[in-house]
Amino acid sequence: MSRFLNKKYWSLKEYTPGEQPQDQQYIKLNTNESPYPPSKSVLDAVNSEEVSRLNLYSDPECKLLKNKLAQIYDVESKNIYVSNGSDDILNFSFMAFCGDEVEALFPEISYGFYKVYADLYGVKYKRVPLKDDFTIDIDDYCNQNKFIVIANPNAPTGIALTLEEIEKIVKTNPDNIVLIDEAYVDFGADSAYNLTKKYDNLLVVMTYSKSRSLAGARLGFAIGNEEIIKDLEKIKFSTNPYSINRLTLLAGVAALESDNYYKDNAKKIIEARAYTVSELEKLGFSILPSKANFVFAKADFISGEDLYKELKTKGILVRHFTDEKIKDFNRITIGTKEQMQKLIETITLIKGEVK
Ligand SMILES: *Cc1c(COP(=O)(O)O)cnc(C)c1O
């Protein structure tokens, strides 16, 4: 760092994104992207005519996209906030809803960015350990009087809470925002977005990056009470009003016209997940019960780190975390059935080599 950096950032430890190698062709099972391309409607919407209009700014109010999302999720467009990736919403939420009086509370094992945002804004926070089976004990989150963030399904475990459990947390913290990060909700968990009509302190955050095949376009959205949405807009219009580019806005609208295509893809991924779990179990893995497009798996014949390295040598990328409590695991994104067959073949090979 330079001597010019504000001292308050000197100790900031930034988020480490999963590898995005640009050189070799890997089977990429490390960052939970969809293995399927965007729908035809998206390819048609992002055309050269639209590229030729990039001299113009995008709509800072994102009206078209908000209206479309409001239809799909049966809310009003004033209940929708859209952003440059859902990370932006998490970022703004830590900026806007925490402070000297409001501390943050989130699981110890969860999306790594929560801690980074809290550190970035100097927010005090408490990280709650998971239970021994890697589930969340919801009692830890009831009546806490803190800004609560929970990924549902959780990452990197893939384990989901029920809607009843989410509601209990929201209901018992009426004076604070409960943010439910639903990045993976389309792969089998229940979304809490309908509860935003009943509770004005619930903010549900979703992304186009996983189930809607647009990780590279950067698009996320949130559903919540009108007043919370206005708060987020205030931050956006105080930082970067055009944060979502024209092409991404078009892609976002067009994707919603092919909802069935994405639902079918999610179904295929859920099927490939079941296949992967049963094959990995035969190979001696224990796997947490996943409702996401990844599984968190621990082998009985090789360490988490060695498996990660062996797979990489053989052309398959998975995600390994070095944190003590989860270092035996690898997070494996569910791709196509063919990709998962290749994964199983490769792990079978590795198992043969280490014995
Ligand atoms: C992928 C992911 C996000 C970020 O999604 P973007 O919309 O790509 O910024 C947020 N939360 C969780 C838990 C994720 O896994």
Short mmCIF file of C-alpha atoms and ligand atoms in Angstrom, two decimals:
data_model
loop_
_atom_site.label_atom_id
_atom_site.label_comp_id
_atom_site.label_asym_id
_atom_site.label_seq_id
_atom_site.Cartn_x
_atom_site.Cartn_y
_atom_site.Cartn_z
CA MET A 1 0.00 0.00 0.00
CA SER A 2 1.09 3.56 -0.54
CA ARG A 3 1.76 6.04 2.20
CA PHE A 4 -1.27 7.97 0.97
CA LEU A 5 -3.86 5.36 1.93
CA ASN A 6 -6.04 6.46 4.81
CA LYS A 7 -4.76 4.69 7.93
CA LYS A 8 -8.17 3.29 8.69
CA TYR A 9 -7.76 0.93 5.72
CA TRP A 10 -4.26 -0.27 6.49
CA SER A 11 -5.38 -3.42 8.26
CA LEU A 12 -8.36 -4.09 5.99
CA LYS A 13 -8.26 -7.65 4.69
CA GLU A 14 -9.99 -7.77 1.36
CA TYR A 15 -12.18 -10.53 -0.04
CA THR A 16 -10.47 -13.22 -2.11
CA PRO A 17 -12.59 -14.12 -5.15
CA GLY A 18 -12.43 -17.65 -6.55
CA GLU A 19 -9.84 -18.20 -9.26
CA GLN A 20 -10.81 -17.03 -12.75
CA PRO A 21 -7.90 -18.41 -14.80
CA GLN A 22 -7.79 -16.96 -18.30
CA ASP A 23 -5.15 -19.31 -19.70
CA GLN A 24 -6.15 -22.99 -19.53
CA GLN A 25 -9.48 -24.65 -20.19
CA TYR A 26 -10.60 -25.96 -16.82
CA ILE A 27 -13.85 -27.58 -15.85
CA LYS A 28 -14.83 -24.69 -13.61
CA LEU A 29 -16.58 -25.90 -10.51
CA ASN A 30 -15.19 -23.22 -8.20
CA THR A 31 -17.34 -20.08 -8.31
CA ASN A 32 -20.92 -21.35 -8.52
CA GLU A 33 -21.60 -19.96 -11.95
CA SER A 34 -24.26 -21.60 -14.10
CA PRO A 35 -22.86 -24.08 -16.64
CA TYR A 36 -25.58 -22.91 -19.05
CA PRO A 37 -25.37 -19.82 -21.25
CA PRO A 38 -27.91 -16.99 -20.98
CA SER A 39 -31.23 -17.57 -22.78
CA LYS A 40 -31.74 -16.71 -26.44
CA SER A 41 -33.85 -13.70 -25.41
CA VAL A 42 -30.77 -12.27 -23.69
CA LEU A 43 -28.52 -12.90 -26.70
CA ASP A 44 -31.08 -11.15 -28.91
CA ALA A 45 -31.52 -8.18 -26.57
CA VAL A 46 -27.82 -7.43 -26.32
CA ASN A 47 -27.26 -6.77 -30.00
CA SER A 48 -25.00 -4.53 -32.05
CA GLU A 49 -27.70 -1.89 -32.34
CA GLU A 50 -27.73 -1.60 -28.57
CA VAL A 51 -23.94 -1.62 -28.42
CA SER A 52 -24.01 1.34 -30.79
CA ARG A 53 -26.03 3.27 -28.19
CA LEU A 54 -23.35 2.95 -25.52
CA ASN A 55 -22.55 6.63 -26.00
CA LEU A 56 -25.66 7.22 -23.88
CA TYR A 57 -25.92 6.75 -20.12
CA SER A 58 -28.14 4.03 -18.73
CA ASP A 59 -31.45 4.75 -16.98
CA PRO A 60 -30.42 5.57 -13.38
CA GLU A 61 -33.90 4.59 -12.16
CA CYS A 62 -33.85 1.25 -13.97
CA LYS A 63 -37.61 1.57 -14.49
CA LEU A 64 -38.09 -1.18 -17.06
CA LEU A 65 -36.22 -3.78 -15.09
CA LYS A 66 -37.88 -2.86 -11.81
CA ASN A 67 -41.33 -3.13 -13.40
CA LYS A 68 -40.52 -6.55 -14.83
CA LEU A 69 -39.13 -7.84 -11.55
CA ALA A 70 -42.16 -6.45 -9.70
CA GLN A 71 -44.43 -8.51 -12.00
CA ILE A 72 -42.46 -11.70 -11.54
CA TYR A 73 -42.26 -11.38 -7.75
CA ASP A 74 -45.75 -9.95 -7.32
CA VAL A 75 -44.69 -6.77 -5.52
CA GLU A 76 -44.68 -3.13 -6.56
CA SER A 77 -41.73 -1.61 -8.34
CA LYS A 78 -41.13 0.72 -5.37
CA ASN A 79 -40.33 -2.45 -3.40
CA ILE A 80 -37.47 -3.35 -5.75
CA TYR A 81 -33.90 -2.16 -5.74
CA VAL A 82 -31.51 -3.20 -8.52
CA SER A 83 -27.75 -3.09 -8.39
CA ASN A 84 -24.43 -3.84 -10.03
CA GLY A 85 -24.26 -7.39 -8.64
CA SER A 86 -25.82 -8.27 -5.31
CA ASP A 87 -22.46 -7.61 -3.64
CA ASP A 88 -23.30 -3.94 -4.10
CA ILE A 89 -26.48 -4.36 -2.06
CA LEU A 90 -24.57 -6.08 0.72
CA ASN A 91 -21.98 -3.32 0.59
CA PHE A 92 -24.60 -0.54 0.74
CA SER A 93 -26.49 -2.32 3.51
CA PHE A 94 -23.47 -2.48 5.78
CA MET A 95 -22.79 1.18 4.92
CA ALA A 96 -26.35 2.32 5.51
CA PHE A 97 -27.86 0.17 8.23
CA CYS A 98 -24.96 -0.33 10.68
CA GLY A 99 -23.19 2.22 12.79
CA ASP A 100 -22.19 3.23 16.27
CA GLU A 101 -25.46 2.03 17.76
CA VAL A 102 -26.14 -0.85 15.41
CA GLU A 103 -23.80 -3.80 15.35
CA ALA A 104 -23.90 -6.58 12.78
CA LEU A 105 -24.53 -10.26 13.42
CA PHE A 106 -23.90 -13.11 11.00
CA PRO A 107 -22.77 -16.75 11.03
CA GLU A 108 -19.10 -17.49 11.56
CA ILE A 109 -19.10 -19.75 8.53
CA SER A 110 -20.85 -17.93 5.71
CA TYR A 111 -20.20 -15.74 2.70
CA GLY A 112 -16.75 -14.22 3.32
CA PHE A 113 -17.76 -10.77 2.16
CA TYR A 114 -19.91 -9.97 5.23
CA LYS A 115 -16.86 -9.64 7.41
CA VAL A 116 -15.03 -7.58 4.78
CA TYR A 117 -17.86 -5.04 4.51
CA ALA A 118 -18.13 -4.81 8.30
CA ASP A 119 -14.38 -4.15 8.49
CA LEU A 120 -14.53 -1.66 5.62
CA TYR A 121 -17.04 0.51 7.47
CA GLY A 122 -15.57 -0.07 10.92
CA VAL A 123 -18.79 -1.74 12.00
CA LYS A 124 -18.72 -3.82 15.18
CA TYR A 125 -19.90 -7.32 14.55
CA LYS A 126 -20.40 -10.70 16.13
CA ARG A 127 -19.94 -13.93 14.23
CA VAL A 128 -22.02 -16.79 15.56
CA PRO A 129 -20.54 -20.30 15.36
CA LEU A 130 -22.63 -22.89 13.53
CA LYS A 131 -23.72 -26.04 15.34
CA ASP A 132 -21.50 -29.13 15.02
CA ASP A 133 -23.56 -30.32 12.06
CA PHE A 134 -22.94 -26.98 10.31
CA THR A 135 -26.54 -25.84 10.71
CA ILE A 136 -27.59 -22.41 12.00
CA ASP A 137 -29.17 -22.32 15.45
CA ILE A 138 -31.91 -19.76 14.92
CA ASP A 139 -32.16 -19.04 18.65
CA ASP A 140 -28.80 -17.28 18.29
CA TYR A 141 -30.50 -14.76 16.00
CA CYS A 142 -33.79 -14.11 17.79
CA ASN A 143 -34.23 -10.93 19.89
CA GLN A 144 -30.71 -9.73 19.09
CA ASN A 145 -31.31 -6.09 18.30
CA LYS A 146 -28.58 -6.12 15.66
CA PHE A 147 -28.33 -5.87 11.88
CA ILE A 148 -28.60 -9.53 10.93
CA VAL A 149 -27.30 -11.06 7.71
CA ILE A 150 -27.99 -14.66 6.81
CA ALA A 151 -27.33 -16.37 3.50
CA ASN A 152 -30.17 -18.79 2.81
CA PRO A 153 -29.14 -21.35 1.69
CA ASN A 154 -25.95 -20.68 3.57
CA ALA A 155 -22.59 -20.66 1.78
CA PRO A 156 -20.41 -22.64 1.63
CA THR A 157 -22.48 -25.27 3.47
CA GLY A 158 -25.52 -25.23 1.15
CA ILE A 159 -27.82 -25.84 4.13
CA ALA A 160 -31.11 -23.92 4.10
CA LEU A 161 -33.38 -22.61 6.84
CA THR A 162 -37.15 -23.00 6.51
CA LEU A 163 -39.44 -20.04 5.91
CA GLU A 164 -40.82 -20.47 9.44
CA GLU A 165 -37.34 -20.14 10.88
CA ILE A 166 -36.62 -17.02 8.83
CA GLU A 167 -39.91 -15.49 9.90
CA LYS A 168 -39.13 -16.10 13.56
CA ILE A 169 -35.83 -14.23 13.20
CA VAL A 170 -37.49 -11.32 11.36
CA LYS A 171 -40.37 -11.13 13.83
CA THR A 172 -38.17 -11.07 16.94
CA ASN A 173 -35.94 -8.25 15.65
CA PRO A 174 -38.56 -5.64 14.73
CA ASP A 175 -36.25 -2.68 15.26
CA ASN A 176 -33.45 -3.87 13.01
CA ILE A 177 -33.02 -4.99 9.45
CA VAL A 178 -32.76 -8.68 8.77
CA LEU A 179 -31.08 -9.20 5.41
CA ILE A 180 -31.59 -12.60 3.81
CA ASP A 181 -29.06 -13.21 1.04
CA GLU A 182 -30.84 -15.56 -1.36
CA ALA A 183 -28.09 -15.95 -3.96
CA TYR A 184 -28.85 -19.70 -4.17
CA VAL A 185 -32.56 -19.78 -3.39
CA ASP A 186 -33.62 -21.00 -6.85
CA PHE A 187 -31.99 -24.40 -6.31
CA GLY A 188 -34.51 -25.76 -3.83
CA ALA A 189 -34.94 -23.47 -0.80
CA ASP A 190 -37.98 -21.29 -0.05
CA SER A 191 -37.67 -17.58 -0.75
CA ALA A 192 -38.73 -15.14 1.94
CA TYR A 193 -39.69 -12.37 -0.51
CA ASN A 194 -43.40 -12.69 0.26
CA LEU A 195 -42.72 -11.94 3.92
CA THR A 196 -41.52 -8.45 2.93
CA LYS A 197 -45.22 -7.54 2.61
CA LYS A 198 -45.75 -8.44 6.25
CA TYR A 199 -42.51 -7.18 7.83
CA ASP A 200 -40.98 -3.78 7.14
CA ASN A 201 -37.57 -4.85 8.51
CA LEU A 202 -36.91 -7.68 6.05
CA LEU A 203 -34.66 -7.18 3.05
CA VAL A 204 -34.38 -10.10 0.62
CA VAL A 205 -31.39 -9.97 -1.71
CA MET A 206 -31.11 -11.98 -4.93
CA THR A 207 -28.73 -12.17 -7.86
CA TYR A 208 -28.70 -12.97 -11.56
CA SER A 209 -25.23 -14.48 -11.14
CA LYS A 210 -26.17 -18.04 -10.22
CA SER A 211 -29.54 -19.35 -11.43
CA ARG A 212 -29.94 -16.78 -14.22
CA SER A 213 -26.58 -17.31 -15.94
CA LEU A 214 -25.44 -13.67 -15.86
CA ALA A 215 -22.48 -13.64 -13.45
CA GLY A 216 -20.42 -11.68 -15.96
CA ALA A 217 -23.09 -9.04 -16.48
CA ARG A 218 -23.20 -8.07 -12.77
CA LEU A 219 -26.82 -7.75 -11.74
CA GLY A 220 -28.52 -8.15 -8.38
CA PHE A 221 -31.74 -6.96 -6.79
CA ALA A 222 -33.44 -6.63 -3.47
CA ILE A 223 -37.07 -6.82 -2.38
CA GLY A 224 -38.24 -4.98 0.70
CA ASN A 225 -40.27 -2.23 2.26
CA GLU A 226 -40.45 0.98 0.24
CA GLU A 227 -38.58 2.97 2.88
CA ILE A 228 -35.60 0.58 2.98
CA ILE A 229 -35.46 0.63 -0.80
CA LYS A 230 -35.36 4.44 -0.71
CA ASP A 231 -32.44 4.27 1.71
CA LEU A 232 -30.51 2.10 -0.74
CA GLU A 233 -31.39 4.48 -3.58
CA LYS A 234 -30.06 7.36 -1.51
CA ILE A 235 -26.69 5.64 -1.22
CA LYS A 236 -26.67 4.74 -4.90
CA PHE A 237 -27.47 8.30 -5.97
CA SER A 238 -24.74 9.53 -3.63
CA THR A 239 -22.11 7.29 -5.17
CA ASN A 240 -22.76 6.05 -8.71
CA PRO A 241 -26.26 6.54 -10.17
CA TYR A 242 -25.38 4.77 -13.45
CA SER A 243 -23.88 1.75 -11.76
CA ILE A 244 -25.82 -0.69 -13.95
CA ASN A 245 -24.81 -0.40 -17.55
CA ARG A 246 -27.22 -0.32 -20.50
CA LEU A 247 -26.45 -3.81 -21.77
CA THR A 248 -26.87 -5.39 -18.38
CA LEU A 249 -30.23 -3.67 -17.88
CA LEU A 250 -31.39 -5.06 -21.23
CA ALA A 251 -30.08 -8.51 -20.39
CA GLY A 252 -31.84 -8.40 -17.04
CA VAL A 253 -35.21 -7.62 -18.61
CA ALA A 254 -34.76 -10.17 -21.38
CA ALA A 255 -33.81 -12.93 -18.95
CA LEU A 256 -37.15 -12.52 -17.19
CA GLU A 257 -38.89 -13.28 -20.48
CA SER A 258 -37.29 -16.73 -20.40
CA ASP A 259 -38.08 -17.64 -16.83
CA ASN A 260 -38.93 -21.21 -17.85
CA TYR A 261 -35.54 -21.73 -19.46
CA TYR A 262 -33.83 -20.81 -16.19
CA LYS A 263 -36.25 -22.90 -14.15
CA ASP A 264 -35.46 -25.91 -16.38
CA ASN A 265 -31.74 -25.28 -15.92
CA ALA A 266 -32.18 -25.12 -12.15
CA LYS A 267 -34.04 -28.46 -12.34
CA LYS A 268 -31.18 -30.03 -14.30
CA ILE A 269 -28.70 -28.74 -11.76
CA ILE A 270 -30.76 -30.15 -8.89
CA GLU A 271 -30.75 -33.54 -10.68
CA ALA A 272 -27.00 -33.36 -11.30
CA ARG A 273 -26.58 -32.47 -7.62
CA ALA A 274 -28.41 -35.65 -6.56
CA TYR A 275 -26.22 -37.69 -8.92
CA THR A 276 -23.04 -36.05 -7.61
CA VAL A 277 -23.98 -36.60 -3.97
CA SER A 278 -24.73 -40.29 -4.46
CA GLU A 279 -21.55 -40.92 -6.48
CA LEU A 280 -19.35 -38.99 -4.02
CA GLU A 281 -20.87 -40.90 -1.12
CA LYS A 282 -19.96 -44.17 -2.82
CA LEU A 283 -16.39 -42.86 -3.00
CA GLY A 284 -16.31 -42.23 0.75
CA PHE A 285 -17.26 -38.57 1.00
CA SER A 286 -19.50 -36.99 3.59
CA ILE A 287 -21.60 -34.23 2.15
CA LEU A 288 -23.72 -31.59 3.84
CA PRO A 289 -27.38 -31.55 2.72
CA SER A 290 -27.35 -28.90 -0.02
CA LYS A 291 -30.17 -26.78 -1.41
CA ALA A 292 -27.69 -24.79 -3.52
CA ASN A 293 -25.89 -25.24 -6.85
CA PHE A 294 -22.86 -26.60 -5.00
CA VAL A 295 -22.06 -29.29 -2.47
CA PHE A 296 -19.70 -29.04 0.47
CA ALA A 297 -17.87 -32.35 0.58
CA LYS A 298 -15.22 -34.00 2.76
CA ALA A 299 -13.24 -37.04 1.64
CA ASP A 300 -12.09 -39.84 3.95
CA PHE A 301 -9.00 -40.67 1.89
CA ILE A 302 -7.36 -37.31 1.15
CA SER A 303 -7.17 -33.87 2.76
CA GLY A 304 -9.26 -31.02 1.42
CA GLU A 305 -6.22 -29.13 0.23
CA ASP A 306 -4.64 -32.14 -1.53
CA LEU A 307 -7.87 -32.99 -3.29
CA TYR A 308 -8.16 -29.39 -4.49
CA LYS A 309 -4.58 -29.51 -5.81
CA GLU A 310 -4.92 -32.93 -7.46
CA LEU A 311 -8.12 -31.88 -9.18
CA LYS A 312 -6.52 -28.68 -10.42
CA THR A 313 -3.58 -30.60 -11.89
CA LYS A 314 -6.10 -32.74 -13.71
CA GLY A 315 -8.03 -29.77 -15.09
CA ILE A 316 -10.88 -29.37 -12.61
CA LEU A 317 -11.22 -26.33 -10.36
CA VAL A 318 -13.09 -26.53 -7.07
CA ARG A 319 -13.00 -24.13 -4.10
CA HIS A 320 -11.00 -24.86 -0.98
CA PHE A 321 -11.07 -22.66 2.12
CA THR A 322 -8.22 -22.71 4.61
CA ASP A 323 -10.29 -21.75 7.69
CA GLU A 324 -9.59 -24.34 10.38
CA LYS A 325 -13.21 -25.46 10.80
CA ILE A 326 -13.80 -26.17 7.12
CA LYS A 327 -10.35 -27.00 5.77
CA ASP A 328 -11.24 -30.70 5.26
CA PHE A 329 -13.96 -29.74 2.79
CA ASN A 330 -14.15 -28.64 -0.80
CA ARG A 331 -16.99 -26.63 -2.24
CA ILE A 332 -17.88 -28.15 -5.58
CA THR A 333 -20.15 -26.25 -7.96
CA ILE A 334 -22.75 -28.40 -9.69
CA GLY A 335 -22.29 -28.13 -13.44
CA THR A 336 -23.81 -30.24 -16.20
CA LYS A 337 -24.27 -33.99 -15.72
CA GLU A 338 -21.32 -34.53 -18.10
CA GLN A 339 -19.07 -32.26 -16.08
CA MET A 340 -20.05 -34.06 -12.89
CA GLN A 341 -19.36 -37.45 -14.50
CA LYS A 342 -15.92 -36.17 -15.40
CA LEU A 343 -15.45 -35.01 -11.81
CA ILE A 344 -16.41 -38.43 -10.46
CA GLU A 345 -14.06 -40.21 -12.92
CA THR A 346 -11.23 -37.89 -11.93
CA ILE A 347 -11.79 -38.34 -8.20
CA THR A 348 -11.96 -42.12 -8.70
CA LEU A 349 -8.57 -41.88 -10.41
CA ILE A 350 -7.13 -39.76 -7.60
CA LYS A 351 -8.45 -42.20 -5.01
CA GLY A 352 -6.69 -45.04 -6.84
CA GLU A 353 -3.45 -43.08 -6.85
CA VAL A 354 -3.38 -42.23 -3.14
CA LYS A 355 -4.14 -45.81 -1.96
C1 LIG B 1 -22.37 -15.23 -5.36
C2 LIG B 1 -22.88 -14.66 -4.09
C3 LIG B 1 -23.20 -13.31 -3.96
C4 LIG B 1 -22.77 -12.28 -4.98
O1 LIG B 1 -23.41 -12.27 -6.11
P1 LIG B 1 -23.17 -11.16 -7.21
O2 LIG B 1 -24.56 -10.80 -7.55
O3 LIG B 1 -22.43 -11.83 -8.29
O4 LIG B 1 -22.44 -9.98 -6.62
C5 LIG B 1 -23.79 -12.86 -2.80
N1 LIG B 1 -24.00 -13.69 -1.76
C6 LIG B 1 -23.67 -14.98 -1.83
C7 LIG B 1 -23.92 -15.85 -0.66
C8 LIG B 1 -23.08 -15.49 -2.98
O5 LIG B 1 -22.70 -16.75 -3.03
#
